[in-house]
Amino acid sequence: MEHNEPIIMASVIAAGIFCQWLAWRVKIPAILPLLITGFIFGPVLHILHPQETLGALFFPIISFAVAIILFEGSLTLNWSELRTVAATVRNLLIVGTLVTWFGGALAARLILGTSWETSLLFGALIIVTGPTVIAPLLRNVRPTHQIASILKWEGIIIDPIGASIAVLVFEYIVADLTPQNTVLVFAQIVAVGAGLGLLSGFGISYGLKEFLIPDYLRDVTILAVVISVFALSNSIAPESGLLAVTVMGVYLANVHIKELREIWFFNEKLSVLLISTLFILLAANTSVEDLAVLNWRSILLLAVVILVLRPIGIQLSAIGSTLSRNERLFLSWIAPRGIVAAAISSLFAFELVKEGFTEAGVVAPLTLLVIVGTVVLQGSTAKWVAERLGVREADPQGFLILGCNQIARMLGKVLHDEGFIVRMVDTNWERVSSARMDGLQVTHGNLLSEYVESSLDLGGIGRLLAMTRNDEANALACQHLREEFGSSSVFQLMPQASFRGQSLSSSQVGRRMATEEATYTYLHGMIDRGAIIKKTSLTDTFGYAEFLERYQDKFVPLMLIQGKQVTVCTINTPISPEPGWTLISLLFDADPIENGKDTETTQAQAQAVSIAELH
């Protein structure tokens, strides 16, 4: 096993994905189980020796992976969301960077007694925060829009800035740069990185808009361009590659490319795999001797970074902004470090030790301590702190409903009256008008169109209900918004029997609402025969058993409300509501209308009425 590298690397990938799943399951930052796994594989059991296994390819592989991760994060940076926080982000990138750099260097010098060269390098390495830990944290905490925008922009843009400053310090140490040469090196990094980034971004956007790249080659072509631009930029100006791929991503995110969503999906999946592998490799590459240099002074240094430097940087950067006191306090607490700090610290420490600067060996374990310390402390307490400060959005219990037909309007009205946010989308003006007359918020258009998707306000929305007559449109909407809401929160009406035999698998459709019989035609047939949507408050004297006895097979369960939480009934989740809950169902509160027609005729008439309503 020790010499079977393919098995070892395959085990690393499998362990990384398992750590991601475990983090999702227990609601913790993925970096924690990933680092623990790396320590176990490496310093503890001595099974994994990444640098020995990969040899000269170790650092290039790490660098390419970081470039891809940073590019994926930059694809989410849209200028429109920066308008209200632009000044704060700008200040963080300038003032916050200087406070962290020089403050971290001074703290390392005074607390650990390291040389100024090593201290300045440490200060530069802890500048970065990073999208690899910020993005999962934001999804888990759901802070206010201003906080989320600031942390996301800072986390991505600060990475190339911190890397560039670290390069300057590194070059200063090994090459004894003069102040004039230092400025020249920095200018060269910015010019080369920004220039190649803009040029490559323009080239990709032109190729996509002019259909010069076939669909099946689109994602891998962009991946190849990212890697090539990164390598070329670094060859011209060392460590300018991160800036180049970041600029390229931001450019593509703001030129309105319709394929951007698919590009981002591909890179996001790839980034998850890379992050899962990289953290394990970097942790495993740490030796027991490296960790032995950490002591109580190192813990004190960590405390200064978290409790002193970050708050000072935030408070100075937020001067004159619209951020409230509590928002500033929350930002002062959140600055977890990620993969870029880990990768660059390992590279520079290795190079400096090889050049004879043995003291630089402390840089990598110190940076790793900051990464672990900030992720553990801030990642585990972020939600609690946000709740105490009142800067966290409530758990989104609202609904986005596709379709404004009669059943959708009736259900939307009931949910709206219960205090839940409801927003509806439909392509038919008549149905849209009817929904608006019921007091519902409606957008006229196609939910799958880029315009409607970008203009929809999803604040407070946590679920999709696809309730049109078109089963294929329902399935496509669920598939399209699965990444937005999660697979467990996209629902559609039970498809007609004719649709169930089509090629779409169960993974390509939403969760089926209500019961096996509850198709669009069936539900509207019930409404045509006098059924209504009714809220039933269950009590000790009239519980679910009594409800079943009264209505028997004359109802279809739709939802359960327990306090401020709502559960959508599905075909795979048998319901067992308790006293105190509210059951929303479509039912016959009296005997159904009987017109002497058989069931087949009644269903055909209901379908005809539904088709007429559709047009």
Coordinates of C-alpha atoms in Angstrom, one line a residue:
M1 CA 0.0 0.0 0.0
E2 CA 2.8 2.4 0.9
H3 CA 4.3 2.1 -2.6
N4 CA 1.0 1.8 -4.6
E5 CA 0.6 5.5 -5.6
P6 CA -2.5 5.1 -7.7
I7 CA -4.4 3.4 -4.8
I8 CA -3.2 6.1 -2.4
M9 CA -4.3 9.0 -4.7
A10 CA -7.6 7.3 -5.4
S11 CA -8.1 7.0 -1.6
V12 CA -7.3 10.7 -1.2
I13 CA -10.0 11.6 -3.7
A14 CA -12.6 9.3 -2.2
A15 CA -11.7 10.5 1.3
G16 CA -12.1 14.1 0.2
I17 CA -15.6 13.6 -1.2
F18 CA -16.6 11.7 1.9
C19 CA -15.3 14.7 4.0
Q20 CA -17.5 17.0 1.9
W21 CA -20.5 14.8 2.5
L22 CA -19.8 14.6 6.2
A23 CA -19.4 18.4 6.4
W24 CA -22.8 18.8 4.6
R25 CA -24.4 16.2 6.9
V26 CA -23.3 17.7 10.2
K27 CA -23.3 21.4 9.0
I28 CA -19.6 22.2 9.6
P29 CA -17.0 23.8 7.3
A30 CA -15.6 21.1 5.0
I31 CA -12.1 22.3 5.6
L32 CA -12.2 20.8 9.1
P33 CA -12.7 17.1 8.2
L34 CA -10.4 17.6 5.2
L35 CA -7.5 18.9 7.3
I36 CA -8.0 16.2 10.0
T37 CA -8.0 13.5 7.3
G38 CA -4.8 15.0 5.8
F39 CA -3.1 15.0 9.2
I40 CA -4.1 11.4 9.8
F41 CA -2.9 10.2 6.4
G42 CA 0.3 12.2 6.7
P43 CA 2.0 13.1 10.0
V44 CA 0.1 10.5 12.1
L45 CA 0.0 7.3 10.0
H46 CA 2.7 8.2 7.4
I47 CA 0.7 6.7 4.6
L48 CA 0.6 9.8 2.4
H49 CA 3.7 11.7 1.4
P50 CA 2.5 14.1 -1.3
Q51 CA 5.7 15.8 -2.2
E52 CA 7.6 12.6 -2.4
T53 CA 4.8 10.9 -4.5
L54 CA 4.3 13.7 -6.9
G55 CA 7.9 15.0 -7.0
A56 CA 8.5 18.1 -9.1
L57 CA 4.8 18.1 -10.1
F58 CA 3.6 18.7 -6.5
F59 CA 3.7 22.5 -6.5
P60 CA 2.6 23.0 -10.1
I61 CA -0.4 20.8 -9.5
I62 CA -1.3 22.8 -6.4
S63 CA -0.9 26.1 -8.3
F64 CA -3.1 25.0 -11.2
A65 CA -5.8 23.8 -8.9
V66 CA -5.7 27.1 -6.9
A67 CA -6.0 29.0 -10.2
I68 CA -9.1 27.0 -11.3
I69 CA -10.7 27.5 -7.8
L70 CA -10.1 31.3 -7.9
F71 CA -11.4 31.5 -11.5
E72 CA -14.6 29.7 -10.4
G73 CA -15.1 32.1 -7.6
S74 CA -14.5 35.2 -9.8
L75 CA -17.3 34.1 -12.1
T76 CA -19.8 35.0 -9.4
L77 CA -18.6 38.6 -9.1
N78 CA -21.2 40.8 -10.8
W79 CA -20.6 44.6 -10.7
S80 CA -24.3 45.2 -10.1
E81 CA -24.2 43.8 -6.5
L82 CA -21.1 45.9 -5.7
R83 CA -22.7 49.3 -6.0
T84 CA -23.9 49.7 -2.5
V85 CA -20.7 48.3 -0.9
A86 CA -18.0 49.3 -3.4
A87 CA -16.4 51.8 -1.0
T88 CA -16.2 49.3 1.8
V89 CA -14.7 46.6 -0.4
R90 CA -12.2 49.1 -1.8
N91 CA -11.1 50.1 1.6
L92 CA -10.8 46.5 2.7
L93 CA -8.6 45.8 -0.2
I94 CA -6.3 48.7 0.6
V95 CA -6.6 49.7 4.3
G96 CA -7.5 46.2 5.5
T97 CA -4.6 44.7 3.6
L98 CA -2.1 47.1 5.1
V99 CA -3.4 46.6 8.6
T100 CA -3.2 42.8 8.3
W101 CA 0.2 42.8 6.5
F102 CA 2.1 45.2 8.8
G103 CA 0.1 44.3 11.9
G104 CA 0.7 40.6 11.4
A105 CA 4.4 41.2 10.8
L106 CA 4.7 43.4 13.9
A107 CA 2.8 40.8 16.0
A108 CA 5.0 38.0 14.7
R109 CA 8.2 40.0 15.4
L110 CA 7.2 41.0 19.0
I111 CA 5.5 37.7 20.1
L112 CA 7.7 35.1 18.3
G113 CA 10.9 37.1 17.8
T114 CA 11.2 36.1 14.2
S115 CA 13.3 38.3 11.8
W116 CA 11.6 41.1 10.0
E117 CA 11.9 39.2 6.7
T118 CA 10.1 36.2 8.0
S119 CA 7.5 38.4 9.9
L120 CA 6.7 40.4 6.7
L121 CA 6.2 37.2 4.8
F122 CA 3.9 35.8 7.4
G123 CA 1.9 39.1 7.5
A124 CA 1.5 38.9 3.7
L125 CA 0.3 35.3 3.7
I126 CA -2.5 35.9 6.2
I127 CA -3.9 38.8 4.1
V128 CA -6.0 36.4 2.1
T129 CA -9.4 35.0 3.2
G130 CA -10.5 33.0 0.2
P131 CA -13.7 31.8 -1.5
T132 CA -13.1 28.1 -0.5
V133 CA -14.2 28.9 3.0
I134 CA -16.2 32.1 2.6
A135 CA -18.7 30.6 0.1
P136 CA -19.8 27.6 2.2
L137 CA -19.9 29.9 5.3
L138 CA -22.3 32.3 3.5
R139 CA -24.6 29.5 2.4
N140 CA -24.8 28.2 5.9
V141 CA -25.1 31.5 7.7
R142 CA -27.2 33.5 5.2
P143 CA -26.2 37.0 6.4
T144 CA -27.7 40.2 5.1
H145 CA -27.1 41.1 1.5
Q146 CA -24.5 43.8 2.3
I147 CA -22.5 41.5 4.4
A148 CA -22.6 38.7 1.9
S149 CA -21.5 41.0 -0.9
I150 CA -18.6 42.4 1.0
L151 CA -17.3 39.0 2.2
K152 CA -17.7 37.5 -1.3
W153 CA -15.9 40.3 -3.1
E154 CA -13.2 40.6 -0.5
G155 CA -12.6 36.8 -0.3
I156 CA -12.0 36.5 -4.1
I157 CA -10.2 39.8 -4.9
I158 CA -7.9 39.7 -1.9
D159 CA -6.4 36.4 -3.0
P160 CA -4.3 37.7 -5.9
I161 CA -3.5 40.9 -3.9
G162 CA -2.1 38.8 -0.9
A163 CA -0.3 36.5 -3.3
S164 CA 1.3 39.4 -5.1
I165 CA 2.5 41.0 -1.8
A166 CA 3.9 37.6 -0.7
V167 CA 5.8 37.4 -3.9
L168 CA 7.3 40.9 -3.3
V169 CA 8.4 39.9 0.2
F170 CA 9.8 36.6 -1.1
E171 CA 11.7 38.3 -3.9
Y172 CA 13.0 40.9 -1.4
I173 CA 14.3 38.1 0.8
V174 CA 16.0 36.0 -1.8
A175 CA 17.1 38.7 -4.3
D176 CA 17.7 41.6 -1.9
L177 CA 15.4 44.0 -3.9
T178 CA 15.8 47.7 -3.6
P179 CA 12.6 49.8 -3.0
Q180 CA 12.7 50.9 -6.6
N181 CA 12.9 47.3 -7.9
T182 CA 10.1 46.3 -5.5
V183 CA 7.8 48.8 -7.0
L184 CA 8.8 47.7 -10.5
V185 CA 8.1 44.0 -9.7
F186 CA 4.7 44.9 -8.3
A187 CA 3.8 47.0 -11.3
Q188 CA 4.9 44.2 -13.6
I189 CA 2.7 41.7 -11.8
V190 CA -0.3 44.0 -12.0
A191 CA 0.3 44.9 -15.7
V192 CA 0.8 41.4 -16.9
G193 CA -1.9 39.8 -14.8
A194 CA -4.6 42.4 -15.6
G195 CA -3.6 42.6 -19.3
L196 CA -3.6 38.9 -19.9
G197 CA -6.8 38.5 -17.9
L198 CA -8.7 41.1 -19.9
L199 CA -7.3 39.8 -23.2
S200 CA -8.2 36.2 -22.5
G201 CA -11.6 37.2 -21.1
F202 CA -12.4 39.1 -24.3
G203 CA -11.2 36.2 -26.5
I204 CA -13.4 33.7 -24.7
S205 CA -16.5 36.0 -24.7
Y206 CA -16.0 36.7 -28.4
G207 CA -15.6 33.0 -29.2
L208 CA -18.8 32.1 -27.3
K209 CA -20.9 35.0 -28.8
E210 CA -19.8 34.2 -32.3
F211 CA -20.3 30.4 -31.8
L212 CA -16.7 29.6 -32.6
I213 CA -16.6 27.0 -29.8
P214 CA -19.0 24.0 -30.0
D215 CA -21.1 23.3 -27.0
Y216 CA -19.4 20.0 -26.2
L217 CA -16.0 21.7 -26.1
R218 CA -17.0 24.9 -24.3
D219 CA -16.3 24.0 -20.7
V220 CA -13.0 22.1 -21.4
T221 CA -11.8 24.9 -23.7
I222 CA -12.3 27.5 -21.0
L223 CA -10.6 25.2 -18.5
A224 CA -7.6 24.9 -20.9
V225 CA -7.5 28.7 -21.3
V226 CA -7.5 29.2 -17.6
I227 CA -4.6 26.9 -17.1
S228 CA -2.7 28.3 -20.1
V229 CA -3.2 31.9 -19.1
F230 CA -2.1 31.1 -15.5
A231 CA 1.0 29.4 -16.7
L232 CA 1.9 32.1 -19.3
S233 CA 1.3 35.0 -16.9
N234 CA 3.5 33.3 -14.3
S235 CA 6.3 32.8 -16.8
I236 CA 6.3 36.5 -17.7
A237 CA 5.8 37.9 -14.2
P238 CA 6.2 35.4 -11.4
E239 CA 2.9 34.8 -9.4
S240 CA 0.9 37.2 -11.6
G241 CA -1.2 34.2 -12.8
L242 CA -3.7 34.4 -9.9
L243 CA -4.5 38.0 -10.8
A244 CA -4.8 37.0 -14.5
V245 CA -7.4 34.3 -13.9
T246 CA -9.3 36.5 -11.4
V247 CA -9.6 39.4 -13.9
M248 CA -10.6 36.9 -16.6
G249 CA -13.4 35.5 -14.5
V250 CA -14.7 38.9 -13.4
Y251 CA -14.7 40.1 -17.1
L252 CA -16.7 37.0 -18.2
A253 CA -19.1 37.5 -15.3
N254 CA -20.0 41.0 -16.5
V255 CA -20.4 40.7 -20.3
H256 CA -23.8 38.9 -20.3
I257 CA -22.8 35.6 -21.8
K258 CA -25.9 33.3 -21.8
E259 CA -23.7 30.2 -21.3
L260 CA -22.1 31.6 -18.1
R261 CA -24.4 29.6 -15.8
E262 CA -23.3 26.3 -17.4
I263 CA -19.7 27.4 -17.4
W264 CA -20.0 28.2 -13.7
F265 CA -21.7 24.9 -12.9
F266 CA -18.9 23.0 -14.6
N267 CA -16.1 24.9 -12.7
E268 CA -18.0 24.7 -9.4
K269 CA -18.1 20.9 -9.6
L270 CA -14.5 20.8 -10.6
S271 CA -13.6 23.1 -7.7
V272 CA -15.3 20.9 -5.2
L273 CA -13.2 18.0 -6.3
L274 CA -10.0 20.1 -6.3
I275 CA -10.6 21.6 -2.9
S276 CA -11.4 18.2 -1.4
T277 CA -8.1 16.9 -2.7
L278 CA -5.9 19.9 -2.0
F279 CA -6.6 20.4 1.6
I280 CA -5.8 16.7 2.3
L281 CA -2.5 16.9 0.3
L282 CA -1.4 20.1 2.0
A283 CA -2.2 18.9 5.5
A284 CA -0.5 15.5 4.8
N285 CA 2.6 17.4 3.5
T286 CA 3.1 18.8 7.0
S287 CA 5.5 17.0 9.2
V288 CA 5.5 16.4 13.0
E289 CA 8.6 18.5 13.2
D290 CA 6.8 21.4 11.5
L291 CA 4.0 21.3 14.0
A292 CA 6.4 21.0 16.9
V293 CA 7.4 24.7 16.5
L294 CA 3.9 25.8 17.5
N295 CA 3.5 26.8 21.2
W296 CA 1.5 29.1 23.4
R297 CA 3.1 32.1 21.7
S298 CA 1.7 30.9 18.4
I299 CA -1.7 30.8 20.0
L300 CA -1.3 34.3 21.3
L301 CA -0.3 35.4 17.7
L302 CA -3.5 33.7 16.4
A303 CA -5.6 35.7 19.0
V304 CA -4.0 39.0 17.8
V305 CA -4.9 38.1 14.2
I306 CA -8.5 37.3 15.0
L307 CA -9.3 39.7 17.8
V308 CA -7.2 42.8 17.0
L309 CA -6.1 43.0 13.4
R310 CA -9.4 42.1 11.7
P311 CA -11.6 44.4 13.9
I312 CA -9.2 47.3 13.3
G313 CA -9.2 46.7 9.5
I314 CA -13.0 46.5 9.4
Q315 CA -13.7 49.5 11.5
L316 CA -11.3 51.7 9.5
S317 CA -12.6 50.3 6.2
A318 CA -16.3 50.9 7.1
I319 CA -15.8 54.6 8.0
G320 CA -18.5 56.5 6.1
S321 CA -20.4 53.4 4.9
T322 CA -24.0 52.5 5.5
L323 CA -23.1 49.4 7.6
S324 CA -24.8 49.2 10.9
R325 CA -22.8 48.7 14.1
N326 CA -23.9 45.0 14.3
E327 CA -22.9 44.4 10.7
R328 CA -19.5 45.9 11.4
L329 CA -19.1 43.7 14.4
F330 CA -20.0 40.6 12.4
L331 CA -17.5 41.4 9.7
S332 CA -14.9 42.0 12.4
W333 CA -15.4 38.4 13.5
I334 CA -15.4 36.7 10.0
A335 CA -12.1 36.3 8.1
P336 CA -11.4 32.6 7.7
R337 CA -8.3 31.7 5.6
G338 CA -8.4 29.1 2.9
I339 CA -6.5 27.2 0.2
V340 CA -4.5 30.1 -1.3
A341 CA -2.8 30.8 2.0
A342 CA -2.1 27.2 2.6
A343 CA -0.7 26.6 -0.9
I344 CA 1.5 29.7 -1.1
S345 CA 2.9 29.3 2.4
S346 CA 3.9 25.8 1.6
L347 CA 5.6 26.9 -1.6
F348 CA 7.5 29.9 -0.2
A349 CA 8.5 28.1 2.9
F350 CA 9.9 25.2 0.9
E351 CA 11.8 27.6 -1.5
L352 CA 13.2 29.7 1.3
V353 CA 14.5 26.8 3.3
K354 CA 16.1 25.4 0.2
E355 CA 17.8 28.8 -0.3
G356 CA 19.3 28.5 3.2
F357 CA 16.7 30.7 5.2
T358 CA 16.0 28.0 7.8
E359 CA 13.9 30.3 9.9
A360 CA 11.3 30.4 7.2
G361 CA 10.3 26.9 8.1
V362 CA 8.1 28.3 10.7
V363 CA 6.0 30.2 8.2
A364 CA 4.0 27.2 6.8
P365 CA 2.9 25.8 10.3
L366 CA 2.1 29.3 11.5
T367 CA -0.1 29.9 8.4
L368 CA -1.7 26.5 8.9
L369 CA -2.5 27.4 12.5
V370 CA -4.2 30.6 11.3
I371 CA -6.2 28.7 8.8
V372 CA -7.4 26.0 11.2
G373 CA -7.9 28.5 14.0
T374 CA -10.0 30.9 12.0
V375 CA -12.0 28.2 10.3
V376 CA -12.7 26.4 13.6
L377 CA -13.5 29.5 15.7
Q378 CA -15.3 31.6 13.1
G379 CA -16.8 28.8 11.0
S380 CA -18.4 27.1 14.0
T381 CA -19.7 30.3 15.6
A382 CA -20.6 32.4 12.6
K383 CA -24.3 31.4 12.6
W384 CA -24.6 32.0 16.3
V385 CA -22.9 35.3 16.2
A386 CA -25.1 36.4 13.2
E387 CA -28.3 35.5 15.1
R388 CA -27.2 37.3 18.2
L389 CA -26.3 40.4 16.2
G390 CA -29.5 40.2 14.2
V391 CA -27.7 40.2 10.8
R392 CA -28.9 36.8 9.6
E393 CA -31.7 36.3 7.1
A394 CA -34.4 34.1 8.5
D395 CA -34.5 30.5 7.2
P396 CA -36.2 31.1 3.8
Q397 CA -39.7 29.5 4.0
G398 CA -41.1 31.3 1.0
F399 CA -42.3 29.8 -2.3
L400 CA -41.6 30.5 -5.9
I401 CA -44.6 29.0 -7.8
L402 CA -44.3 28.3 -11.5
G403 CA -47.8 28.7 -13.0
C404 CA -50.8 30.9 -12.2
N405 CA -53.5 28.4 -12.9
Q406 CA -56.4 27.9 -10.6
I407 CA -54.8 25.3 -8.2
A408 CA -51.6 27.4 -8.1
R409 CA -53.5 30.6 -7.3
M410 CA -55.6 28.9 -4.6
L411 CA -52.5 27.4 -2.9
G412 CA -50.5 30.7 -3.3
K413 CA -53.3 32.7 -1.7
V414 CA -53.5 30.3 1.3
L415 CA -49.7 30.5 1.8
H416 CA -49.7 34.2 1.4
D417 CA -52.5 34.6 4.0
E418 CA -50.5 32.4 6.4
G419 CA -47.6 34.9 6.2
F420 CA -45.3 33.1 3.8
I421 CA -43.6 34.9 1.0
V422 CA -45.1 33.8 -2.3
R423 CA -43.9 34.8 -5.8
M424 CA -45.3 33.4 -9.0
V425 CA -44.2 33.2 -12.6
D426 CA -46.4 32.6 -15.7
T427 CA -46.3 33.3 -19.4
N428 CA -50.1 33.9 -19.8
W429 CA -51.2 37.5 -19.2
E430 CA -54.8 36.5 -18.2
R431 CA -53.6 34.2 -15.5
V432 CA -51.0 36.7 -14.3
S433 CA -53.8 39.3 -14.0
S434 CA -56.0 36.9 -12.0
A435 CA -53.1 36.2 -9.6
R436 CA -52.5 39.9 -9.1
M437 CA -56.1 40.5 -8.4
D438 CA -55.7 37.9 -5.6
G439 CA -53.0 40.1 -4.1
L440 CA -50.1 37.8 -5.2
Q441 CA -46.7 39.0 -6.5
V442 CA -46.4 37.7 -10.1
T443 CA -43.7 38.0 -12.8
H444 CA -44.9 37.7 -16.4
G445 CA -42.4 35.7 -18.5
N446 CA -40.6 32.4 -18.9
L447 CA -38.9 31.2 -15.7
L448 CA -36.1 29.6 -17.8
S449 CA -35.3 32.9 -19.6
E450 CA -32.2 34.8 -18.5
Y451 CA -34.1 38.0 -18.1
V452 CA -36.8 36.6 -15.7
E453 CA -34.2 34.6 -13.7
S454 CA -32.0 37.7 -13.2
S455 CA -34.9 40.0 -12.3
L456 CA -36.6 37.7 -9.9
D457 CA -36.3 38.7 -6.2
L458 CA -35.6 35.4 -4.4
G459 CA -35.1 37.0 -1.0
G460 CA -36.9 34.9 1.6
I461 CA -37.7 32.2 -1.1
G462 CA -36.6 28.7 -0.2
R463 CA -38.6 26.4 -2.4
L464 CA -39.9 25.9 -5.9
L465 CA -43.4 24.6 -6.7
A466 CA -43.7 23.8 -10.4
M467 CA -47.4 23.5 -11.0
T468 CA -48.1 24.1 -14.7
R469 CA -50.0 21.7 -16.9
N470 CA -46.8 21.1 -18.9
D471 CA -45.0 18.3 -17.1
E472 CA -41.8 18.8 -19.1
A473 CA -41.7 22.5 -18.2
N474 CA -42.2 21.6 -14.6
A475 CA -39.3 19.1 -14.8
L476 CA -37.0 21.6 -16.6
A477 CA -37.7 24.3 -14.0
C478 CA -36.9 21.9 -11.1
Q479 CA -33.7 20.9 -12.9
H480 CA -32.8 24.5 -13.6
L481 CA -33.3 25.7 -10.0
R482 CA -32.0 22.7 -8.2
E483 CA -28.6 24.5 -7.6
E484 CA -30.4 27.5 -6.3
F485 CA -32.7 25.8 -3.8
G486 CA -31.2 22.3 -3.4
S487 CA -32.6 19.1 -4.7
S488 CA -34.8 18.6 -1.6
S489 CA -36.6 21.9 -2.1
V490 CA -37.8 21.7 -5.7
F491 CA -41.2 20.2 -6.2
Q492 CA -43.5 19.5 -9.1
L493 CA -47.0 18.1 -9.6
M494 CA -47.2 14.4 -10.3
P495 CA -46.6 14.0 -14.1
Q496 CA -49.3 12.5 -16.3
A497 CA -48.9 8.8 -17.1
S498 CA -47.9 9.6 -20.7
F499 CA -44.9 11.7 -19.4
R500 CA -43.7 9.2 -16.9
G501 CA -42.4 6.8 -19.6
Q502 CA -40.2 9.5 -21.2
S503 CA -36.4 9.5 -21.0
L504 CA -36.1 11.9 -18.0
S505 CA -34.9 10.0 -15.0
S506 CA -36.0 10.6 -11.4
S507 CA -32.9 12.7 -10.8
Q508 CA -33.9 15.1 -13.6
V509 CA -37.3 16.0 -12.1
G510 CA -38.5 17.6 -8.9
R511 CA -39.9 15.8 -5.9
R512 CA -43.5 14.8 -6.7
M513 CA -46.1 16.7 -4.6
A514 CA -49.0 15.3 -2.7
T515 CA -50.0 11.8 -3.9
E516 CA -49.6 9.4 -6.9
E517 CA -53.0 10.5 -8.2
A518 CA -52.4 14.3 -7.9
T519 CA -51.7 15.2 -11.5
Y520 CA -52.6 18.6 -12.9
T521 CA -55.7 17.1 -14.6
Y522 CA -56.8 15.2 -11.4
L523 CA -56.5 18.3 -9.1
H524 CA -58.3 20.6 -11.5
G525 CA -61.0 17.9 -12.0
M526 CA -61.5 18.0 -8.2
I527 CA -61.8 21.8 -8.3
D528 CA -64.3 21.7 -11.1
R529 CA -66.4 19.3 -9.0
G530 CA -66.4 21.7 -6.0
A531 CA -63.2 20.9 -4.1
I532 CA -61.5 23.8 -2.2
I533 CA -58.2 24.3 -0.5
K534 CA -58.8 24.3 3.2
K535 CA -56.6 24.9 6.3
T536 CA -57.4 22.5 9.1
S537 CA -55.9 23.2 12.5
L538 CA -55.4 19.9 14.3
T539 CA -56.1 19.6 18.0
D540 CA -56.2 17.0 20.7
T541 CA -59.9 16.6 20.1
F542 CA -59.7 16.7 16.3
G543 CA -56.5 15.2 15.2
Y544 CA -55.4 13.6 12.0
A545 CA -57.2 10.4 12.8
E546 CA -60.5 12.3 13.1
F547 CA -59.7 14.2 9.9
L548 CA -59.2 10.9 8.0
E549 CA -62.4 9.5 9.4
R550 CA -64.3 12.6 8.3
Y551 CA -62.9 13.1 4.8
Q552 CA -61.7 9.6 4.0
D553 CA -60.7 9.6 0.3
K554 CA -62.2 13.0 -0.5
F555 CA -59.0 15.0 0.0
V556 CA -55.4 15.4 -1.2
P557 CA -52.8 16.5 1.4
L558 CA -50.6 19.4 0.1
M559 CA -48.7 20.9 3.0
L560 CA -48.2 20.9 6.8
I561 CA -47.4 24.0 8.8
Q562 CA -45.8 23.8 12.2
G563 CA -45.2 27.2 13.7
K564 CA -43.1 29.1 11.1
Q565 CA -42.0 25.9 9.3
V566 CA -43.8 24.5 6.4
T567 CA -43.4 21.0 4.9
V568 CA -44.5 20.1 1.4
C569 CA -46.3 16.7 1.2
T570 CA -44.7 14.3 -1.3
I571 CA -45.4 10.8 -2.6
N572 CA -42.4 9.4 -0.7
T573 CA -43.0 11.0 2.7
P574 CA -46.0 9.7 4.5
I575 CA -47.5 12.4 6.7
S576 CA -48.3 12.0 10.4
P577 CA -49.3 15.5 11.6
E578 CA -49.6 16.1 15.3
P579 CA -51.9 18.3 17.4
G580 CA -51.0 22.0 17.0
W581 CA -50.1 21.6 13.3
T582 CA -52.1 22.9 10.4
L583 CA -52.9 20.7 7.4
I584 CA -53.4 22.4 4.0
S585 CA -55.4 20.1 1.7
L586 CA -57.6 20.1 -1.4
L587 CA -60.9 18.5 -0.3
F588 CA -64.6 18.3 -0.8
D589 CA -66.1 20.0 2.2
A590 CA -69.5 18.7 0.9
D591 CA -70.4 15.9 -1.5
P592 CA -68.8 16.4 -4.9
I593 CA -71.0 17.7 -7.7
E594 CA -72.6 14.8 -9.5
N595 CA -73.9 15.3 -13.0
G596 CA -74.7 11.7 -13.8
K597 CA -71.5 11.4 -15.9
D598 CA -69.0 8.6 -15.5
T599 CA -65.5 9.2 -14.2
E600 CA -63.9 9.0 -17.6
T601 CA -66.2 11.7 -19.0
T602 CA -65.6 13.9 -15.9
Q603 CA -61.8 13.7 -16.3
A604 CA -62.0 14.4 -20.0
Q605 CA -64.1 17.5 -19.3
A606 CA -61.7 18.6 -16.6
Q607 CA -58.8 18.3 -19.0
A608 CA -60.6 20.2 -21.7
V609 CA -61.4 23.0 -19.1
S610 CA -57.7 23.0 -18.1
I611 CA -56.5 23.3 -21.7
A612 CA -58.9 26.1 -22.4
E613 CA -57.6 27.9 -19.3
L614 CA -54.1 27.5 -20.5
H615 CA -54.8 29.2 -23.8

